[in-house]
Amino acid sequence: MEKHFKLTEETKVNKAGVKLHRIMATRDSRHAKAGQLGGFIEKEENLDSEAWVDGYAEVWGEAFVYCFAYVGGIARVYGHARVYGYARVYGKAQIYGHACVGVDARVYDNAHVHEKAYVGGQAEVHEEADVYGIAKVKGEAEVTGHARVFGWAEIGRRAFIEHLRDYCVFQGFGRWKDCPLTAFREKNGEIGVLLEHYSETLEGFTALIGDTPHGRTFRAIVEVIKLNFNLN
């Protein structure tokens, strides 16, 4: 299929000192009509499929926006970052490093996703939230306020993270040395738990432990989780 955009002669040098070109739609696509002006990219390789860069948004470096993704407002995507699927990045959001935003996720306001972090599913990251390290935010999770999600954290289900105290991470135990256990507050007030392929409430996870060989370790972790969220 013919490419859905072209680089125009309108250029600017951004704050990083990179020369960017405004794009124009060459045919109707998911986010733009033929002839519509879009945002700014460094080169054609920054954009593909039916994805679109709109407004005054900027994409440069080895960053890649593709599939049906949308980057708008004055958002910036750079480094080796990826935005794909039906993901939307807008407002003053920044995606950089080797970070990925995909599936149907939303990153907006002044939120940052960087290093090797991943935001996917139907997750939302907004306001002043910062997701980095190798952290993952997925499911229907919401990370907002001044929250920082980092390290090995894996936030999912219907989590609601507004502060550092809204989640805790355990790693380096038993055969799960490379599989962190993350506990977090959910939108309905319950505590959710993610571990490997397990996705449960704290109550459900406690029931699953039962008398397994590793039960003693997990029961100790459950008690720490209760202390962290003042459940005792």
PDB file of C-alpha atoms in Angstrom:
ATOM      1  CA  MET A   1       0.000   0.000   0.000  1.00  0.00           C
ATOM      2  CA  GLU A   2       1.191   3.506  -0.818  1.00  0.00           C
ATOM      3  CA  LYS A   3       2.753   5.428   2.056  1.00  0.00           C
ATOM      4  CA  HIS A   4       0.172   7.603   3.804  1.00  0.00           C
ATOM      5  CA  PHE A   5       2.398  10.632   4.409  1.00  0.00           C
ATOM      6  CA  LYS A   6       5.286  12.644   3.050  1.00  0.00           C
ATOM      7  CA  LEU A   7       7.837  15.040   4.474  1.00  0.00           C
ATOM      8  CA  THR A   8       7.068  18.664   3.672  1.00  0.00           C
ATOM      9  CA  GLU A   9       9.536  21.495   3.200  1.00  0.00           C
ATOM     10  CA  GLU A  10       8.503  22.990   6.543  1.00  0.00           C
ATOM     11  CA  THR A  11      11.311  22.230   8.987  1.00  0.00           C
ATOM     12  CA  LYS A  12      12.478  23.196  12.430  1.00  0.00           C
ATOM     13  CA  VAL A  13      15.361  22.402  14.738  1.00  0.00           C
ATOM     14  CA  ASN A  14      14.109  21.115  18.078  1.00  0.00           C
ATOM     15  CA  LYS A  15      15.619  21.614  21.533  1.00  0.00           C
ATOM     16  CA  ALA A  16      17.796  18.533  21.017  1.00  0.00           C
ATOM     17  CA  GLY A  17      19.344  20.196  17.955  1.00  0.00           C
ATOM     18  CA  VAL A  18      17.694  17.779  15.517  1.00  0.00           C
ATOM     19  CA  LYS A  19      16.228  18.992  12.231  1.00  0.00           C
ATOM     20  CA  LEU A  20      12.620  17.837  11.895  1.00  0.00           C
ATOM     21  CA  HIS A  21      10.162  17.901   9.000  1.00  0.00           C
ATOM     22  CA  ARG A  22       6.443  18.492   9.261  1.00  0.00           C
ATOM     23  CA  ILE A  23       4.466  15.682   7.641  1.00  0.00           C
ATOM     24  CA  MET A  24       1.438  15.812   5.352  1.00  0.00           C
ATOM     25  CA  ALA A  25      -1.084  13.040   4.693  1.00  0.00           C
ATOM     26  CA  THR A  26      -0.978  11.801   1.087  1.00  0.00           C
ATOM     27  CA  ARG A  27      -4.167   9.748   1.428  1.00  0.00           C
ATOM     28  CA  ASP A  28      -6.949   9.170   3.910  1.00  0.00           C
ATOM     29  CA  SER A  29      -5.860   7.029   6.846  1.00  0.00           C
ATOM     30  CA  ARG A  30      -7.085   6.208  10.332  1.00  0.00           C
ATOM     31  CA  HIS A  31      -6.065   9.534  11.886  1.00  0.00           C
ATOM     32  CA  ALA A  32      -5.796  11.976   8.974  1.00  0.00           C
ATOM     33  CA  LYS A  33      -7.369  13.009   5.686  1.00  0.00           C
ATOM     34  CA  ALA A  34      -5.420  13.529   2.474  1.00  0.00           C
ATOM     35  CA  GLY A  35      -3.713  16.934   2.532  1.00  0.00           C
ATOM     36  CA  GLN A  36      -3.864  17.286   6.306  1.00  0.00           C
ATOM     37  CA  LEU A  37      -0.712  18.546   7.984  1.00  0.00           C
ATOM     38  CA  GLY A  38       0.661  16.588  10.914  1.00  0.00           C
ATOM     39  CA  GLY A  39       3.449  16.915  13.433  1.00  0.00           C
ATOM     40  CA  PHE A  40       7.203  16.672  13.024  1.00  0.00           C
ATOM     41  CA  ILE A  41       9.507  13.722  12.412  1.00  0.00           C
ATOM     42  CA  GLU A  42      13.193  13.472  11.591  1.00  0.00           C
ATOM     43  CA  LYS A  43      12.915  10.934   8.775  1.00  0.00           C
ATOM     44  CA  GLU A  44      10.429   8.664   7.041  1.00  0.00           C
ATOM     45  CA  GLU A  45      11.697   5.690   9.037  1.00  0.00           C
ATOM     46  CA  ASN A  46      10.152   7.189  12.186  1.00  0.00           C
ATOM     47  CA  LEU A  47       6.592   6.469  11.007  1.00  0.00           C
ATOM     48  CA  ASP A  48       4.848   3.556   9.298  1.00  0.00           C
ATOM     49  CA  SER A  49       1.582   1.652   8.739  1.00  0.00           C
ATOM     50  CA  GLU A  50      -1.497   3.753   9.626  1.00  0.00           C
ATOM     51  CA  ALA A  51       0.184   5.540  12.538  1.00  0.00           C
ATOM     52  CA  TRP A  52       0.150   9.319  12.744  1.00  0.00           C
ATOM     53  CA  VAL A  53       2.090  12.158  14.351  1.00  0.00           C
ATOM     54  CA  ASP A  54      -0.139  15.178  14.865  1.00  0.00           C
ATOM     55  CA  GLY A  55      -0.091  18.786  16.066  1.00  0.00           C
ATOM     56  CA  TYR A  56       3.330  19.853  17.274  1.00  0.00           C
ATOM     57  CA  ALA A  57       4.412  16.415  18.430  1.00  0.00           C
ATOM     58  CA  GLU A  58       7.967  15.349  17.623  1.00  0.00           C
ATOM     59  CA  VAL A  59       9.492  11.957  16.777  1.00  0.00           C
ATOM     60  CA  TRP A  60      13.200  11.580  16.076  1.00  0.00           C
ATOM     61  CA  GLY A  61      16.287   9.442  16.441  1.00  0.00           C
ATOM     62  CA  GLU A  62      15.614   5.730  16.020  1.00  0.00           C
ATOM     63  CA  ALA A  63      12.148   6.048  17.539  1.00  0.00           C
ATOM     64  CA  PHE A  64       9.375   4.291  15.633  1.00  0.00           C
ATOM     65  CA  VAL A  65       5.624   4.923  15.620  1.00  0.00           C
ATOM     66  CA  TYR A  66       3.671   2.283  13.728  1.00  0.00           C
ATOM     67  CA  CYS A  67       0.519   0.134  13.389  1.00  0.00           C
ATOM     68  CA  PHE A  68      -2.426   2.416  14.282  1.00  0.00           C
ATOM     69  CA  ALA A  69      -0.673   4.424  16.990  1.00  0.00           C
ATOM     70  CA  TYR A  70      -1.161   8.173  17.476  1.00  0.00           C
ATOM     71  CA  VAL A  71       1.243  10.777  18.846  1.00  0.00           C
ATOM     72  CA  GLY A  72      -0.192  14.266  19.253  1.00  0.00           C
ATOM     73  CA  GLY A  73      -0.175  17.487  21.240  1.00  0.00           C
ATOM     74  CA  ILE A  74       3.406  18.470  21.994  1.00  0.00           C
ATOM     75  CA  ALA A  75       4.444  14.940  22.952  1.00  0.00           C
ATOM     76  CA  ARG A  76       7.957  13.745  22.160  1.00  0.00           C
ATOM     77  CA  VAL A  77       9.098  10.244  21.198  1.00  0.00           C
ATOM     78  CA  TYR A  78      12.821   9.714  20.692  1.00  0.00           C
ATOM     79  CA  GLY A  79      15.841   7.521  21.303  1.00  0.00           C
ATOM     80  CA  HIS A  80      14.902   3.930  20.430  1.00  0.00           C
ATOM     81  CA  ALA A  81      11.361   4.180  21.791  1.00  0.00           C
ATOM     82  CA  ARG A  82       8.415   2.361  20.176  1.00  0.00           C
ATOM     83  CA  VAL A  83       4.754   3.371  20.047  1.00  0.00           C
ATOM     84  CA  TYR A  84       2.523   0.838  18.326  1.00  0.00           C
ATOM     85  CA  GLY A  85      -0.797  -0.984  18.263  1.00  0.00           C
ATOM     86  CA  TYR A  86      -3.643   1.420  19.021  1.00  0.00           C
ATOM     87  CA  ALA A  87      -1.621   3.300  21.641  1.00  0.00           C
ATOM     88  CA  ARG A  88      -1.999   7.059  22.039  1.00  0.00           C
ATOM     89  CA  VAL A  89       0.641   9.458  23.356  1.00  0.00           C
ATOM     90  CA  TYR A  90      -0.309  13.115  23.681  1.00  0.00           C
ATOM     91  CA  GLY A  91      -0.247  16.227  25.841  1.00  0.00           C
ATOM     92  CA  LYS A  92       3.333  16.879  26.960  1.00  0.00           C
ATOM     93  CA  ALA A  93       4.166  13.194  27.408  1.00  0.00           C
ATOM     94  CA  GLN A  94       7.639  11.894  26.606  1.00  0.00           C
ATOM     95  CA  ILE A  95       8.596   8.365  25.544  1.00  0.00           C
ATOM     96  CA  TYR A  96      12.321   7.728  25.184  1.00  0.00           C
ATOM     97  CA  GLY A  97      15.227   5.389  25.749  1.00  0.00           C
ATOM     98  CA  HIS A  98      14.135   1.874  24.770  1.00  0.00           C
ATOM     99  CA  ALA A  99      10.644   2.279  26.204  1.00  0.00           C
ATOM    100  CA  CYS A 100       7.584   0.787  24.489  1.00  0.00           C
ATOM    101  CA  VAL A 101       3.958   1.902  24.574  1.00  0.00           C
ATOM    102  CA  GLY A 102       1.597  -0.466  22.810  1.00  0.00           C
ATOM    103  CA  VAL A 103      -1.712  -2.303  22.462  1.00  0.00           C
ATOM    104  CA  ASP A 104      -4.381   0.225  23.563  1.00  0.00           C
ATOM    105  CA  ALA A 105      -2.427   2.147  26.201  1.00  0.00           C
ATOM    106  CA  ARG A 106      -2.611   5.902  26.817  1.00  0.00           C
ATOM    107  CA  VAL A 107       0.235   8.133  27.999  1.00  0.00           C
ATOM    108  CA  TYR A 108      -0.589  11.808  28.348  1.00  0.00           C
ATOM    109  CA  ASP A 109      -0.353  15.035  30.364  1.00  0.00           C
ATOM    110  CA  ASN A 110       3.277  15.389  31.493  1.00  0.00           C
ATOM    111  CA  ALA A 111       3.967  11.682  32.018  1.00  0.00           C
ATOM    112  CA  HIS A 112       7.299  10.078  31.116  1.00  0.00           C
ATOM    113  CA  VAL A 113       7.995   6.476  30.071  1.00  0.00           C
ATOM    114  CA  HIS A 114      11.662   5.713  29.539  1.00  0.00           C
ATOM    115  CA  GLU A 115      14.665   3.404  29.909  1.00  0.00           C
ATOM    116  CA  LYS A 116      13.274  -0.098  29.121  1.00  0.00           C
ATOM    117  CA  ALA A 117       9.809   0.363  30.581  1.00  0.00           C
ATOM    118  CA  TYR A 118       6.661  -0.981  28.933  1.00  0.00           C
ATOM    119  CA  VAL A 119       3.091   0.333  29.006  1.00  0.00           C
ATOM    120  CA  GLY A 120       0.461  -1.819  27.315  1.00  0.00           C
ATOM    121  CA  GLY A 121      -2.988  -3.300  27.576  1.00  0.00           C
ATOM    122  CA  GLN A 122      -5.536  -0.576  28.309  1.00  0.00           C
ATOM    123  CA  ALA A 123      -3.304   1.073  30.868  1.00  0.00           C
ATOM    124  CA  GLU A 124      -3.164   4.831  31.399  1.00  0.00           C
ATOM    125  CA  VAL A 125      -0.150   6.807  32.582  1.00  0.00           C
ATOM    126  CA  HIS A 126      -0.805  10.499  33.092  1.00  0.00           C
ATOM    127  CA  GLU A 127      -0.363  13.695  35.116  1.00  0.00           C
ATOM    128  CA  GLU A 128       3.278  13.746  36.357  1.00  0.00           C
ATOM    129  CA  ALA A 129       3.725   9.967  36.525  1.00  0.00           C
ATOM    130  CA  ASP A 130       7.115   8.471  35.671  1.00  0.00           C
ATOM    131  CA  VAL A 131       7.588   4.841  34.541  1.00  0.00           C
ATOM    132  CA  TYR A 132      11.144   3.617  34.007  1.00  0.00           C
ATOM    133  CA  GLY A 133      13.694   0.883  34.568  1.00  0.00           C
ATOM    134  CA  ILE A 134      12.241  -2.420  33.322  1.00  0.00           C
ATOM    135  CA  ALA A 135       8.858  -1.738  34.909  1.00  0.00           C
ATOM    136  CA  LYS A 136       5.661  -2.877  33.186  1.00  0.00           C
ATOM    137  CA  VAL A 137       2.222  -1.280  33.370  1.00  0.00           C
ATOM    138  CA  LYS A 138      -0.569  -3.242  31.710  1.00  0.00           C
ATOM    139  CA  GLY A 139      -4.121  -4.509  32.069  1.00  0.00           C
ATOM    140  CA  GLU A 140      -6.474  -1.675  33.020  1.00  0.00           C
ATOM    141  CA  ALA A 141      -3.970  -0.130  35.402  1.00  0.00           C
ATOM    142  CA  GLU A 142      -3.783   3.615  35.983  1.00  0.00           C
ATOM    143  CA  VAL A 143      -0.610   5.370  37.092  1.00  0.00           C
ATOM    144  CA  THR A 144      -1.150   9.008  37.932  1.00  0.00           C
ATOM    145  CA  GLY A 145      -0.239  11.921  40.192  1.00  0.00           C
ATOM    146  CA  HIS A 146       3.480  12.048  40.954  1.00  0.00           C
ATOM    147  CA  ALA A 147       3.798   8.263  41.064  1.00  0.00           C
ATOM    148  CA  ARG A 148       7.051   6.587  40.118  1.00  0.00           C
ATOM    149  CA  VAL A 149       6.943   3.004  38.892  1.00  0.00           C
ATOM    150  CA  PHE A 150      10.397   1.550  38.370  1.00  0.00           C
ATOM    151  CA  GLY A 151      12.750  -1.367  38.824  1.00  0.00           C
ATOM    152  CA  TRP A 152      11.116  -4.795  38.460  1.00  0.00           C
ATOM    153  CA  ALA A 153       7.602  -3.556  39.198  1.00  0.00           C
ATOM    154  CA  GLU A 154       4.801  -5.146  37.186  1.00  0.00           C
ATOM    155  CA  ILE A 155       1.550  -3.256  37.604  1.00  0.00           C
ATOM    156  CA  GLY A 156      -1.619  -4.722  36.091  1.00  0.00           C
ATOM    157  CA  ARG A 157      -5.223  -5.776  36.610  1.00  0.00           C
ATOM    158  CA  ARG A 158      -7.191  -2.648  37.657  1.00  0.00           C
ATOM    159  CA  ALA A 159      -4.394  -1.080  39.687  1.00  0.00           C
ATOM    160  CA  PHE A 160      -4.547   2.552  40.767  1.00  0.00           C
ATOM    161  CA  ILE A 161      -1.089   3.926  41.537  1.00  0.00           C
ATOM    162  CA  GLU A 162      -0.854   7.487  42.797  1.00  0.00           C
ATOM    163  CA  HIS A 163       2.059   7.227  45.232  1.00  0.00           C
ATOM    164  CA  LEU A 164       5.067   4.989  45.835  1.00  0.00           C
ATOM    165  CA  ARG A 165       3.232   3.457  48.783  1.00  0.00           C
ATOM    166  CA  ASP A 166       0.525   2.122  46.437  1.00  0.00           C
ATOM    167  CA  TYR A 167       2.664  -0.851  45.404  1.00  0.00           C
ATOM    168  CA  CYS A 168       5.513  -3.044  46.600  1.00  0.00           C
ATOM    169  CA  VAL A 169       7.801  -5.509  44.810  1.00  0.00           C
ATOM    170  CA  PHE A 170       9.469  -8.725  45.995  1.00  0.00           C
ATOM    171  CA  GLN A 171      12.209 -10.435  44.016  1.00  0.00           C
ATOM    172  CA  GLY A 172      15.105 -12.854  44.365  1.00  0.00           C
ATOM    173  CA  PHE A 173      13.371 -15.698  46.212  1.00  0.00           C
ATOM    174  CA  GLY A 174      13.189 -19.427  45.478  1.00  0.00           C
ATOM    175  CA  ARG A 175      12.791 -20.449  41.855  1.00  0.00           C
ATOM    176  CA  TRP A 176      11.257 -17.030  41.174  1.00  0.00           C
ATOM    177  CA  LYS A 177      14.566 -15.150  41.360  1.00  0.00           C
ATOM    178  CA  ASP A 178      13.884 -13.566  37.958  1.00  0.00           C
ATOM    179  CA  CYS A 179      10.097 -13.284  38.413  1.00  0.00           C
ATOM    180  CA  PRO A 180       9.148 -10.443  40.748  1.00  0.00           C
ATOM    181  CA  LEU A 181       5.970 -10.494  42.779  1.00  0.00           C
ATOM    182  CA  THR A 182       4.197  -7.138  42.737  1.00  0.00           C
ATOM    183  CA  ALA A 183       1.326  -6.181  45.018  1.00  0.00           C
ATOM    184  CA  PHE A 184      -0.676  -3.000  44.371  1.00  0.00           C
ATOM    185  CA  ARG A 185      -3.813  -1.097  45.221  1.00  0.00           C
ATOM    186  CA  GLU A 186      -6.725  -1.577  42.839  1.00  0.00           C
ATOM    187  CA  LYS A 187      -9.432   0.898  41.848  1.00  0.00           C
ATOM    188  CA  ASN A 188     -11.998  -0.889  44.023  1.00  0.00           C
ATOM    189  CA  GLY A 189      -9.764  -0.715  47.107  1.00  0.00           C
ATOM    190  CA  GLU A 190      -8.620  -4.350  46.995  1.00  0.00           C
ATOM    191  CA  ILE A 191      -4.980  -5.417  46.760  1.00  0.00           C
ATOM    192  CA  GLY A 192      -3.951  -7.124  43.526  1.00  0.00           C
ATOM    193  CA  VAL A 193      -1.002  -9.482  43.050  1.00  0.00           C
ATOM    194  CA  LEU A 194       0.955 -10.370  39.910  1.00  0.00           C
ATOM    195  CA  LEU A 195       3.519 -13.170  39.856  1.00  0.00           C
ATOM    196  CA  GLU A 196       4.567 -14.896  36.652  1.00  0.00           C
ATOM    197  CA  HIS A 197       1.256 -16.087  35.128  1.00  0.00           C
ATOM    198  CA  TYR A 198      -0.713 -15.551  38.358  1.00  0.00           C
ATOM    199  CA  SER A 199      -3.070 -12.559  38.488  1.00  0.00           C
ATOM    200  CA  GLU A 200      -5.120 -12.535  41.685  1.00  0.00           C
ATOM    201  CA  THR A 201      -6.438 -10.458  44.532  1.00  0.00           C
ATOM    202  CA  LEU A 202      -4.362 -10.813  47.691  1.00  0.00           C
ATOM    203  CA  GLU A 203      -7.131 -12.976  49.155  1.00  0.00           C
ATOM    204  CA  GLY A 204      -7.203 -15.178  46.059  1.00  0.00           C
ATOM    205  CA  PHE A 205      -3.417 -15.462  45.996  1.00  0.00           C
ATOM    206  CA  THR A 206      -3.352 -16.448  49.681  1.00  0.00           C
ATOM    207  CA  ALA A 207      -5.849 -19.226  48.954  1.00  0.00           C
ATOM    208  CA  LEU A 208      -3.724 -20.451  46.030  1.00  0.00           C
ATOM    209  CA  ILE A 209      -0.626 -20.764  48.203  1.00  0.00           C
ATOM    210  CA  GLY A 210      -2.223 -23.388  50.395  1.00  0.00           C
ATOM    211  CA  ASP A 211       0.299 -25.987  51.540  1.00  0.00           C
ATOM    212  CA  THR A 212       2.605 -25.764  48.511  1.00  0.00           C
ATOM    213  CA  PRO A 213       6.322 -26.451  49.096  1.00  0.00           C
ATOM    214  CA  HIS A 214       6.988 -22.732  48.758  1.00  0.00           C
ATOM    215  CA  GLY A 215       3.985 -21.797  50.862  1.00  0.00           C
ATOM    216  CA  ARG A 216       6.039 -20.715  53.853  1.00  0.00           C
ATOM    217  CA  THR A 217       7.931 -18.133  51.799  1.00  0.00           C
ATOM    218  CA  PHE A 218       4.764 -16.827  50.189  1.00  0.00           C
ATOM    219  CA  ARG A 219       2.900 -16.647  53.491  1.00  0.00           C
ATOM    220  CA  ALA A 220       5.714 -14.493  54.867  1.00  0.00           C
ATOM    221  CA  ILE A 221       5.470 -12.227  51.808  1.00  0.00           C
ATOM    222  CA  VAL A 222       1.700 -11.966  52.241  1.00  0.00           C
ATOM    223  CA  GLU A 223       2.221 -10.783  55.822  1.00  0.00           C
ATOM    224  CA  VAL A 224       4.646  -8.089  54.647  1.00  0.00           C
ATOM    225  CA  ILE A 225       2.142  -7.001  51.984  1.00  0.00           C
ATOM    226  CA  LYS A 226      -0.533  -6.673  54.684  1.00  0.00           C
ATOM    227  CA  LEU A 227       1.819  -4.531  56.757  1.00  0.00           C
ATOM    228  CA  ASN A 228       2.650  -2.347  53.747  1.00  0.00           C
ATOM    229  CA  PHE A 229      -1.033  -1.652  53.058  1.00  0.00           C
ATOM    230  CA  ASN A 230      -2.062  -1.486  56.743  1.00  0.00           C
ATOM    231  CA  LEU A 231      -4.324  -4.536  56.436  1.00  0.00           C
ATOM    232  CA  ASN A 232      -3.463  -6.102  59.805  1.00  0.00           C
TER     233      ASN A 232
END
